[in-house]
Coordinates of C-alpha atoms in Angstrom, one line a residue:
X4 CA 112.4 134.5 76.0
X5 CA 109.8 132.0 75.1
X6 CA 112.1 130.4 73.3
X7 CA 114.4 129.9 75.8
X8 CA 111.2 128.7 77.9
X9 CA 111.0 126.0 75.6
X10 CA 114.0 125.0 75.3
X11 CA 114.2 124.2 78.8
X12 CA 111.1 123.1 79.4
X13 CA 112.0 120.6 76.6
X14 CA 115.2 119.5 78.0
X15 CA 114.0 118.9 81.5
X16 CA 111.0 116.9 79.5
X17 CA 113.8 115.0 77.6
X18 CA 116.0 114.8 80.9
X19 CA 113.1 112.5 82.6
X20 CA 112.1 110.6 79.6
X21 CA 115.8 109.5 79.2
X22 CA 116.1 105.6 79.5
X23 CA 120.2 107.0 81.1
X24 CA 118.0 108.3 83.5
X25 CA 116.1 105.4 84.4
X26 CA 119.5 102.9 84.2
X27 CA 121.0 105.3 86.9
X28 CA 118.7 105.1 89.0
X29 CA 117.7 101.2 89.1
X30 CA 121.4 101.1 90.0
X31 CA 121.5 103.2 92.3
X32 CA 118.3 102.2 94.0
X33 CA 120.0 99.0 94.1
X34 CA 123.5 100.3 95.6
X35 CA 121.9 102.3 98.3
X36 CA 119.7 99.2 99.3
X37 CA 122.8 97.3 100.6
X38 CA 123.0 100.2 103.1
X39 CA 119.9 98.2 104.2
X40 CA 121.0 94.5 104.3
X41 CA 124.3 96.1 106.3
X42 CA 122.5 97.8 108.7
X43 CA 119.8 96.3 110.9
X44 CA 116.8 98.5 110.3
X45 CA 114.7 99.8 113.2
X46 CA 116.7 98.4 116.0
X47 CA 116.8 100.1 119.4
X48 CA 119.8 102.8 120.2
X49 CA 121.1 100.8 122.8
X50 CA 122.0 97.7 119.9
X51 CA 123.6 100.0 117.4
X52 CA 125.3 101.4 119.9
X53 CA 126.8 98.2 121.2
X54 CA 128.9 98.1 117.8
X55 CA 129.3 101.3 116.8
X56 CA 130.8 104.7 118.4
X57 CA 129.0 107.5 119.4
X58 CA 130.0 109.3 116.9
X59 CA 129.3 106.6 114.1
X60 CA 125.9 106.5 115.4
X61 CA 125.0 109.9 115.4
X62 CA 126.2 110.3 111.7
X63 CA 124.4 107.3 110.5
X64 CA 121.7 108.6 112.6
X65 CA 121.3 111.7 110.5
X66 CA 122.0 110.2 107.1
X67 CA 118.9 107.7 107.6
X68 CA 121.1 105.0 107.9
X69 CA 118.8 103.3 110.6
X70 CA 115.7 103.5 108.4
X71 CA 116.6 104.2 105.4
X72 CA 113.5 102.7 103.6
X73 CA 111.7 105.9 104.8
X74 CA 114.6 108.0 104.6
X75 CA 113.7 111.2 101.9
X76 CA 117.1 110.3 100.2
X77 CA 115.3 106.8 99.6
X78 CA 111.9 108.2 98.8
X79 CA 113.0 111.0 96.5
X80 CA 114.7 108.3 94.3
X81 CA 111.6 106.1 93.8
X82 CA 109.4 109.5 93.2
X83 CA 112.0 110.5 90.1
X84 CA 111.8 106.7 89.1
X85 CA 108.3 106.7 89.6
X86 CA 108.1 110.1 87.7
X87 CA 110.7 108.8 84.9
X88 CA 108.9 105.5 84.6
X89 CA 105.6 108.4 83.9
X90 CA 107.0 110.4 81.3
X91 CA 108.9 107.4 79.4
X92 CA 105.4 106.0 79.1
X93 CA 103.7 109.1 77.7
X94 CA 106.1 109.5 75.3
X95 CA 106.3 105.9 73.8
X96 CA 103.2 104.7 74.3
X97 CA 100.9 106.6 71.7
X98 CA 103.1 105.2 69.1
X99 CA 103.1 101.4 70.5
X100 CA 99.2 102.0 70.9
X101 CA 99.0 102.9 67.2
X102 CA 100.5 100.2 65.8
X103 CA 98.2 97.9 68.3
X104 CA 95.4 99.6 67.2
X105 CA 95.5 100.7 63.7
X106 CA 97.9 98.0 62.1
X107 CA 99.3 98.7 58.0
X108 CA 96.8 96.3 56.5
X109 CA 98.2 96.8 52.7
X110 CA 101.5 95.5 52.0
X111 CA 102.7 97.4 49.0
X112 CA 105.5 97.6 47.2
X113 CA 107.6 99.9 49.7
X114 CA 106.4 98.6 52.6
X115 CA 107.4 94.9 51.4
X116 CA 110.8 96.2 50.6
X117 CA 110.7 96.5 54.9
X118 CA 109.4 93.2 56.1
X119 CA 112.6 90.4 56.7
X120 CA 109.9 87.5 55.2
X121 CA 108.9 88.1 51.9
X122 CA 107.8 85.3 49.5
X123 CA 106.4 85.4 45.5
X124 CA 103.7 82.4 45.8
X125 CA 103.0 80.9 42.1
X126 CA 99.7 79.6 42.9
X127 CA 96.9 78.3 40.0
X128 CA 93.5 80.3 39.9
X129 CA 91.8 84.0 39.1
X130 CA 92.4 86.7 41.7
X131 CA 88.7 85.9 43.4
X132 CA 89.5 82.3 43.9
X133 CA 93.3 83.2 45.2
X134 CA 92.1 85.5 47.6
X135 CA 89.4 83.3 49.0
X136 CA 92.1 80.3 49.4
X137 CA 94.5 82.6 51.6
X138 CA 91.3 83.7 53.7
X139 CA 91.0 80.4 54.5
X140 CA 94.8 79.1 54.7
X141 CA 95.4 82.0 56.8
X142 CA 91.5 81.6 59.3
X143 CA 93.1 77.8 59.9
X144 CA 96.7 78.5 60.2
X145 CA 97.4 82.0 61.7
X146 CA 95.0 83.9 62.6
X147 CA 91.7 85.6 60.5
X148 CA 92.7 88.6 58.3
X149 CA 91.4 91.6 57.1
X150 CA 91.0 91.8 53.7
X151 CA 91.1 95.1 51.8
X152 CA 91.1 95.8 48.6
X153 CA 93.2 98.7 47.1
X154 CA 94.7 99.8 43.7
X155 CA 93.1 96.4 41.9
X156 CA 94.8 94.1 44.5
X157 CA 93.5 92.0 47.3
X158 CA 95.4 92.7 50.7
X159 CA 95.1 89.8 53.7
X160 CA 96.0 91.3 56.9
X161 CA 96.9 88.5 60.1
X162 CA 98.1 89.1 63.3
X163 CA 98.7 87.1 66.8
X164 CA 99.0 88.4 70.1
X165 CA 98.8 92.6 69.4
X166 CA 98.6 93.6 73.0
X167 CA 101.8 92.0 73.9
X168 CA 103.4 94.7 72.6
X169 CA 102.0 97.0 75.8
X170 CA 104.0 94.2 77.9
X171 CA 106.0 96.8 79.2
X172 CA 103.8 99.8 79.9
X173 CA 102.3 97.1 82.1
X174 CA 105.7 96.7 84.0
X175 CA 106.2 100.5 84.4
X176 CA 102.6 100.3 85.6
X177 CA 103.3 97.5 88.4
X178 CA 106.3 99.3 89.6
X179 CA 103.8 102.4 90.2
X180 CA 101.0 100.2 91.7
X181 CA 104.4 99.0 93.9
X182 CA 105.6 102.2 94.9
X183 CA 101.8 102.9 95.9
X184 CA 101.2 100.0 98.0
X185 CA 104.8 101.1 99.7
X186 CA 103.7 104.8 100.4
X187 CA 100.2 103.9 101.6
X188 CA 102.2 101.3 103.9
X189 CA 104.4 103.8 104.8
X190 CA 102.1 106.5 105.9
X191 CA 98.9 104.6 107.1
X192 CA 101.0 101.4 109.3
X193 CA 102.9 100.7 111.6
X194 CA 105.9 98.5 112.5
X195 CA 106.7 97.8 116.7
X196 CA 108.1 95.2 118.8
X197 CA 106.0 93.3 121.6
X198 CA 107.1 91.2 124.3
X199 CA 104.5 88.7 126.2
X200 CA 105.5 86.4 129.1
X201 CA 103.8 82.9 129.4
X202 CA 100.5 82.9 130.4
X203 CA 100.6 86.9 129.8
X204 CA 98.6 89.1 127.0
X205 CA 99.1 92.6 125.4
X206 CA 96.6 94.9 124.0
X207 CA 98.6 97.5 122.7
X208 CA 102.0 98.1 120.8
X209 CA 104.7 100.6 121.0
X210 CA 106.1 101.5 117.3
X211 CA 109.9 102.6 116.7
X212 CA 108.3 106.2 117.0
X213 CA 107.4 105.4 120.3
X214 CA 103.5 105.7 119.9
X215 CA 101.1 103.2 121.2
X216 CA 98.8 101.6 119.2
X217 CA 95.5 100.3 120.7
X218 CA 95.0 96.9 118.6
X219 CA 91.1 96.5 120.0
X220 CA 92.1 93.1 120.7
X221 CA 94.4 90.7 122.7
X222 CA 97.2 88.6 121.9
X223 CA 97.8 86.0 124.5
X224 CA 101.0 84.0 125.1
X225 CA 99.9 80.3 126.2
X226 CA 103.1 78.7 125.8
X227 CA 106.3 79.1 124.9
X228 CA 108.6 76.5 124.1
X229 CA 113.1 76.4 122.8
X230 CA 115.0 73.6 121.4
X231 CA 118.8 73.9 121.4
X232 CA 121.1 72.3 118.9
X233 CA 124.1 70.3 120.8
X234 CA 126.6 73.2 120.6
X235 CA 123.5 75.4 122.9
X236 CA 122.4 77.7 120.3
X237 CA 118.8 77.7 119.6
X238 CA 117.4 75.2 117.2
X239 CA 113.6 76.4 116.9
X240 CA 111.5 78.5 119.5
X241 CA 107.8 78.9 119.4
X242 CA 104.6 80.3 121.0
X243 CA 101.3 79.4 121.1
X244 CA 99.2 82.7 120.7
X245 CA 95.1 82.8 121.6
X246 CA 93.8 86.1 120.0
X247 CA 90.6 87.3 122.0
X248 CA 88.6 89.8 120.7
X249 CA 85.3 91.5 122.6
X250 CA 86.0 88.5 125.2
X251 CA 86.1 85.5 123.4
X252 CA 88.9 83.6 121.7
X253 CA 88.9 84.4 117.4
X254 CA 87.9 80.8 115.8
X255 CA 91.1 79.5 114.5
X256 CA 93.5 81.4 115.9
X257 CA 92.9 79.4 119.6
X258 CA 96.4 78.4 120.7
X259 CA 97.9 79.1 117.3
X260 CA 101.2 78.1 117.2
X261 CA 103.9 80.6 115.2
X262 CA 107.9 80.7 114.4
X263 CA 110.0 82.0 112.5
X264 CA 108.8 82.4 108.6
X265 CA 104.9 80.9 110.3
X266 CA 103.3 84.7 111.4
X267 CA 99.7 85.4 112.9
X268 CA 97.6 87.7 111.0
X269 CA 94.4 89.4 112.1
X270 CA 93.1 92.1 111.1
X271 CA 95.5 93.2 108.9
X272 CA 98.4 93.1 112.1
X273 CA 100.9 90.5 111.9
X274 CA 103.0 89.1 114.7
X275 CA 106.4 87.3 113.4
X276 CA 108.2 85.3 116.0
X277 CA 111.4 87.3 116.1
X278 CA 113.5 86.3 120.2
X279 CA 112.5 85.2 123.4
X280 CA 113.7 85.1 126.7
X281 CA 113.9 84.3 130.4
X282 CA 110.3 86.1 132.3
X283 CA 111.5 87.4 135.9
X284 CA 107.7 87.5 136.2
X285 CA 106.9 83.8 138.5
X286 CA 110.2 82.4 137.5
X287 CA 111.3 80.0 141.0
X288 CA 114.4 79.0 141.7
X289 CA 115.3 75.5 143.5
X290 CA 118.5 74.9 145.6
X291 CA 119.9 72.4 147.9
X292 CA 122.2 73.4 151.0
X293 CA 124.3 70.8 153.4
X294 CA 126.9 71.5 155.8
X295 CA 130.1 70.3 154.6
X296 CA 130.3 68.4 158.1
X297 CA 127.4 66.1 157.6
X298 CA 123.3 66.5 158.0
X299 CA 120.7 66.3 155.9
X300 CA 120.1 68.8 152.8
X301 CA 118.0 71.2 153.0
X302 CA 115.4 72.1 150.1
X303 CA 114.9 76.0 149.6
X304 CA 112.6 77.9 146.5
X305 CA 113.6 81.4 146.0
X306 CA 112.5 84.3 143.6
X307 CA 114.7 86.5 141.7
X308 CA 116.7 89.0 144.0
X309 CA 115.3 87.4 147.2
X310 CA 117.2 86.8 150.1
X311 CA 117.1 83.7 152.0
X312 CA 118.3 82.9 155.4
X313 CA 121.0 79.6 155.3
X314 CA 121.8 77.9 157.9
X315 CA 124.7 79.3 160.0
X316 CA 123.3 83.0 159.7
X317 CA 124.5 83.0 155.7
X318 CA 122.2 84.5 153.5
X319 CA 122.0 83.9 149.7
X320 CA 120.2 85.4 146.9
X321 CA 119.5 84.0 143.2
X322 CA 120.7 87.0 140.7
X323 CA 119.6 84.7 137.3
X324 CA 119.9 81.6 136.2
X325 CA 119.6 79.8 132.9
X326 CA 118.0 76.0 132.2
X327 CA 121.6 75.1 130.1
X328 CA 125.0 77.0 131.0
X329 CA 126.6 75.7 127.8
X330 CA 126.5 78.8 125.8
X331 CA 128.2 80.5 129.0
X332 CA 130.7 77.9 130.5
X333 CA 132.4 76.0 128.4
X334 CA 132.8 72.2 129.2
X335 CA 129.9 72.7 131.7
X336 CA 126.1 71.8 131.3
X337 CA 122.6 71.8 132.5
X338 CA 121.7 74.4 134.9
X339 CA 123.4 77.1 136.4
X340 CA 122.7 80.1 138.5
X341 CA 124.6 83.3 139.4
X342 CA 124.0 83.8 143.3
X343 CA 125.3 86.9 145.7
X344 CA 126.7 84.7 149.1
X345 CA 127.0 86.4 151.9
X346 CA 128.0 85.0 154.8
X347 CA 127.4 85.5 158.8
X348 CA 129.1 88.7 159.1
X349 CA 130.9 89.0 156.2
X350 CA 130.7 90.2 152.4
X351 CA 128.7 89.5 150.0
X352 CA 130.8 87.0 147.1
X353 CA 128.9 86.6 144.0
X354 CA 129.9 83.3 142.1
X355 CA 128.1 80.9 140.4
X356 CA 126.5 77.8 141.5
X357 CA 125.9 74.2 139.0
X358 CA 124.2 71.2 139.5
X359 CA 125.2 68.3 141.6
X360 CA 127.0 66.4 138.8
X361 CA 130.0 69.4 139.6
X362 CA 130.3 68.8 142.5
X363 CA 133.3 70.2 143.3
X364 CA 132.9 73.0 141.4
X365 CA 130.5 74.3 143.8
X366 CA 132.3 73.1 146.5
X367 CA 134.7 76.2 145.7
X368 CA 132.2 78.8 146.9
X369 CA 129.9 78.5 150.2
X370 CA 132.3 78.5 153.4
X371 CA 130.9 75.8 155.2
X372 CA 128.0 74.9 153.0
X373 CA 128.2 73.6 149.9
X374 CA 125.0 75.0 147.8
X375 CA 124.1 73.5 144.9
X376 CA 121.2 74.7 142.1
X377 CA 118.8 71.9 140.9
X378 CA 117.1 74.1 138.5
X379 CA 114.4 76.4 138.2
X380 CA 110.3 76.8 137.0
X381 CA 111.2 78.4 134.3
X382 CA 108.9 81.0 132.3
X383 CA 109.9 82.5 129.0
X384 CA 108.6 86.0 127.2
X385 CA 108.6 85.4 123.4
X386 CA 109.5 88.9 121.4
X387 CA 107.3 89.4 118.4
X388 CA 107.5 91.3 115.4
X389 CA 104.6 93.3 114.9
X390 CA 103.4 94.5 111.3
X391 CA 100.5 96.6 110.3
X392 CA 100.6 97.8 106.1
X393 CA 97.6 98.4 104.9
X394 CA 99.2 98.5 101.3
X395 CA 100.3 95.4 101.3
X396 CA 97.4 94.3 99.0
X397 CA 98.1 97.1 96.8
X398 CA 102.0 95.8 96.6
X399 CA 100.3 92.5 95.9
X400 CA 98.4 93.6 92.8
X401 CA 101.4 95.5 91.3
X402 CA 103.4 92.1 91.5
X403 CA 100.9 90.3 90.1
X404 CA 100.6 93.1 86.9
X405 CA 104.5 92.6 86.9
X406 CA 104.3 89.0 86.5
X407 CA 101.8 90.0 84.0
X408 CA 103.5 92.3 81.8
X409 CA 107.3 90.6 82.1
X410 CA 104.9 87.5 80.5
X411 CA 104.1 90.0 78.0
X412 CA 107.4 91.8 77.3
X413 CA 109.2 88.6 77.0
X414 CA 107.6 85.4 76.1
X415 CA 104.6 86.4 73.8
X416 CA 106.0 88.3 70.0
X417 CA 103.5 90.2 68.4
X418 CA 103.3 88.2 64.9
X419 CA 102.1 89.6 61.0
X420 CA 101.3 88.1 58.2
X421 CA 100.5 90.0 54.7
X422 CA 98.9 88.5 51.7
X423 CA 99.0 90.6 48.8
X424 CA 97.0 89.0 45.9
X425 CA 97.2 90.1 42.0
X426 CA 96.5 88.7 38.7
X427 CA 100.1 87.4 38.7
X428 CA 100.3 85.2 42.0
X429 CA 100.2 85.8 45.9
X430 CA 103.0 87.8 47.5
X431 CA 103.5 86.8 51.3
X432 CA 105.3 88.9 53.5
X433 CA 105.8 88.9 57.7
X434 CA 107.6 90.2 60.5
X435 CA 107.6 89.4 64.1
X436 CA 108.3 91.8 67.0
X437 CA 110.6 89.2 68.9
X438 CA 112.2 85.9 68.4
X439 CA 113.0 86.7 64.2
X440 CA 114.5 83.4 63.5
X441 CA 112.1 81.2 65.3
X442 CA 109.6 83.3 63.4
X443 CA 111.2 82.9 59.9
X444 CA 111.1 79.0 60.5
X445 CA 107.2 79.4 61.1
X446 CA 107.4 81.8 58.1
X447 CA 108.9 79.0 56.3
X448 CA 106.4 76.5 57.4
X449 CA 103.6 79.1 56.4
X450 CA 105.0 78.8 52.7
X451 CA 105.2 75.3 52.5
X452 CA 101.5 74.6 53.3
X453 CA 100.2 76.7 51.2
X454 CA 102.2 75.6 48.2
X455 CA 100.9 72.0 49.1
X456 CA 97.1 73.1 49.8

């Protein structure tokens, strides 16, 4: 029984010290992350729902599919990495550690059947004065050795850059400190969505759970401003935020101006500029009626959904309008405005109404009137992004140890030199933990000044 206990205690130990195990799962971190590139995460129902079925949504729903960076599928696969990456590191790292820190600092005979640099040195002098010259050779062109003396034989020990053999222990650490920083982000902030019309401010912030967050502060929208590329699609939009805290505006963050990829932090919250659009809050709409049959235009300024009184007992109301119809009629530009016409004692005919450069467009619509829409005071409410993680510090230290360590793991080689020194001559031996034929040409070079010192 207790060996049995042993035996599969062992092979579960094995099973999560595998490197199979740690391939496997890199990949299939990576596959299931396109899941997340695919999918929109932490969108509303109602857009997920405009491209998929019911039924599509409720599956994807339940499989995490909507947030699947805190999905348990997701988070179970970064605890066995993170556990993997653990037990790989307790089982390699003693012996790493020991050759760091107690290095073989007598190369004899056996052990110099080992090294791929070996080289007899016929060099003039007694033992004393031999060993004294490589001291020095070695101090100026390598590194300072140990020197030991063992079975009547004088052993030079040199080595550069031990600790870059821990260059990967300091990776698997990273990815911890990572995984960390992601958890403490996970389960201590928040992610939400605000909107703010112009000349408006917000306090709080609903997350995707729903919950509202008190941020102890305001977030005012000053201004917001769009630019639109030829064809009508947006070029650039930005707002100009004013953070006031206990009643006065935060030095430097006083009509800060942010879009996309330029955020406002405070606090530790972050606001990214993420859509905008049309405020029904002040907006006023401008339109000019004439009788078909002559007389002078009449001027009238309406509000969203209000009805106003034309003349001839019609009555009109503005529905929305937009500053540029190009994204919405082709061939057509500047403004537009859908309108509800009704007229004395008739139906209402919604339709929409341009500028005066289209003319007879409008002239369609109106009965006797011909109503055209000169444009509107237009306000806009810019959508933000907002961000609290306060692991994100944490995530930063474990990509700075990454840096660190992939420095380590791949452009430093831990380099040894031996110097074994007899009656007979010097014997000089070396290996290199990386990069062997860029250190045989040092090697080489190694030899060659010392025969000529």
């Amino acid at each position: 029984m207790t060996t049995n206990k042993r035996g599969f205690a062992q092979e579960v130990w094995d099973f999560f010290c595998s490197l199979r195990l740690s391939i496997f799962l890199l990949i299939g971190l990576a596959l299931v992350s396109i899941i997340g590139t695919i999918i929109p995460q932490g969108q509303p129902p109602r857009e997920y729902l405009a491209t998929l079925s019911e039924t599509k949504f409720r599956l994807y729903s339940s499989l995490g599919f909507f947030d699947m960076y805190h999905s348990w599928w997701f988070i179970l696969l970064l605890y066995l990495l993170t556990l993997n990456l653990i037990c790989c590191s307790i089982k390699r790292l003693p012996r790493v550690w020991k050759v760091v820190s107690e290095p073989v600092l007598e190369m004899d005979e056996s052990f110099e059947k080992s090294l791929p640099n070996v080289k007899d040195l016929k060099l003039k002098g007694t033992k004393e004065e031999l060993k004294e010259r490589m001291a020095s050779f070695l101090s100026a062109e390598f590194a300072a050795p140990v020197i030991t003396e063992k079975n009547g034989a004088y052993h030079l020990f040199a080595q550069k850059s031990p600790w870059c053999r821990l260059g990967v222990y300091v990776v698997h650490l990273s990815i911890i400190v990572i995984f960390v920083g992601a958890l403490i982000g996970s389960f201590f902030g928040y992610k939400g969505y605000v909107s703010i019309p112009e000349g408006g401010a917000i306090s709080q912030v609903q997350t995707q759970s729903g919950k509202m967050i008190n941020l102890g502060y305001e977030v005012r929208c000053e201004k917001f401003s769009v630019t639109f590329y030829d064809t009508g699609a947006p070029k650039e939009f930005k707002s100009i935020l004013t953070v006031v805290d206990n009643g006065k505006p935060v030095p430097g963050l006083t009509s800060r101006p942010i879009i996309v990829n330029d955020p406002l932090t405070y606090k530790g919250t972050t606001f990214y500029q993420s859509s905008y659009g049309q405020s029904d809050e002040g907006a006023l709409y401008h339109l000019t009626v004439r009788d078909r049959k002559g007389g002078a235009p009449v001027k009238l300024t309406a509000r969203q959904g209000e009805r106003l009184a034309l003349p001839g007992g019609a009555f009109l109301s503005v529905m929305e309008a937009t500053m540029d119809v190009r994204p919405f009629l082709r061939g057509f530009d500047g403004p537009g405005a859908q309108v509800e016409f009704t007229p004395a004692g008739g139906n209402p005919q919604p339709f929409v109404i341009l500028s005066d450069k289209y003319e007879s467009f409008n002239a369609q619509h109106g009965g006797d009137l011909l109503i055209t829409f000169d444009g509107m005071d237009q306000k806009f409410y810019t959508g933000l992004q907002v961000a609290h993680d306060p692991g994100v510090w944490v995530v930063w230290a474990g990509c700075f140890l990454m840096v660190v360590g992939i420095c380590m793991a791949f452009f430093m080689s831990h380099k040894r030199v031996w110097a074994r020194v007899t009656d007979s001559g010097v014997t000089l031996g070396g290996s290199a933990s990386k990069n062997p034929a860029g250190f045989e040409i040092c090697f080489d070079d190694l030899v060659e000044k010392v025969n000529k010192a």
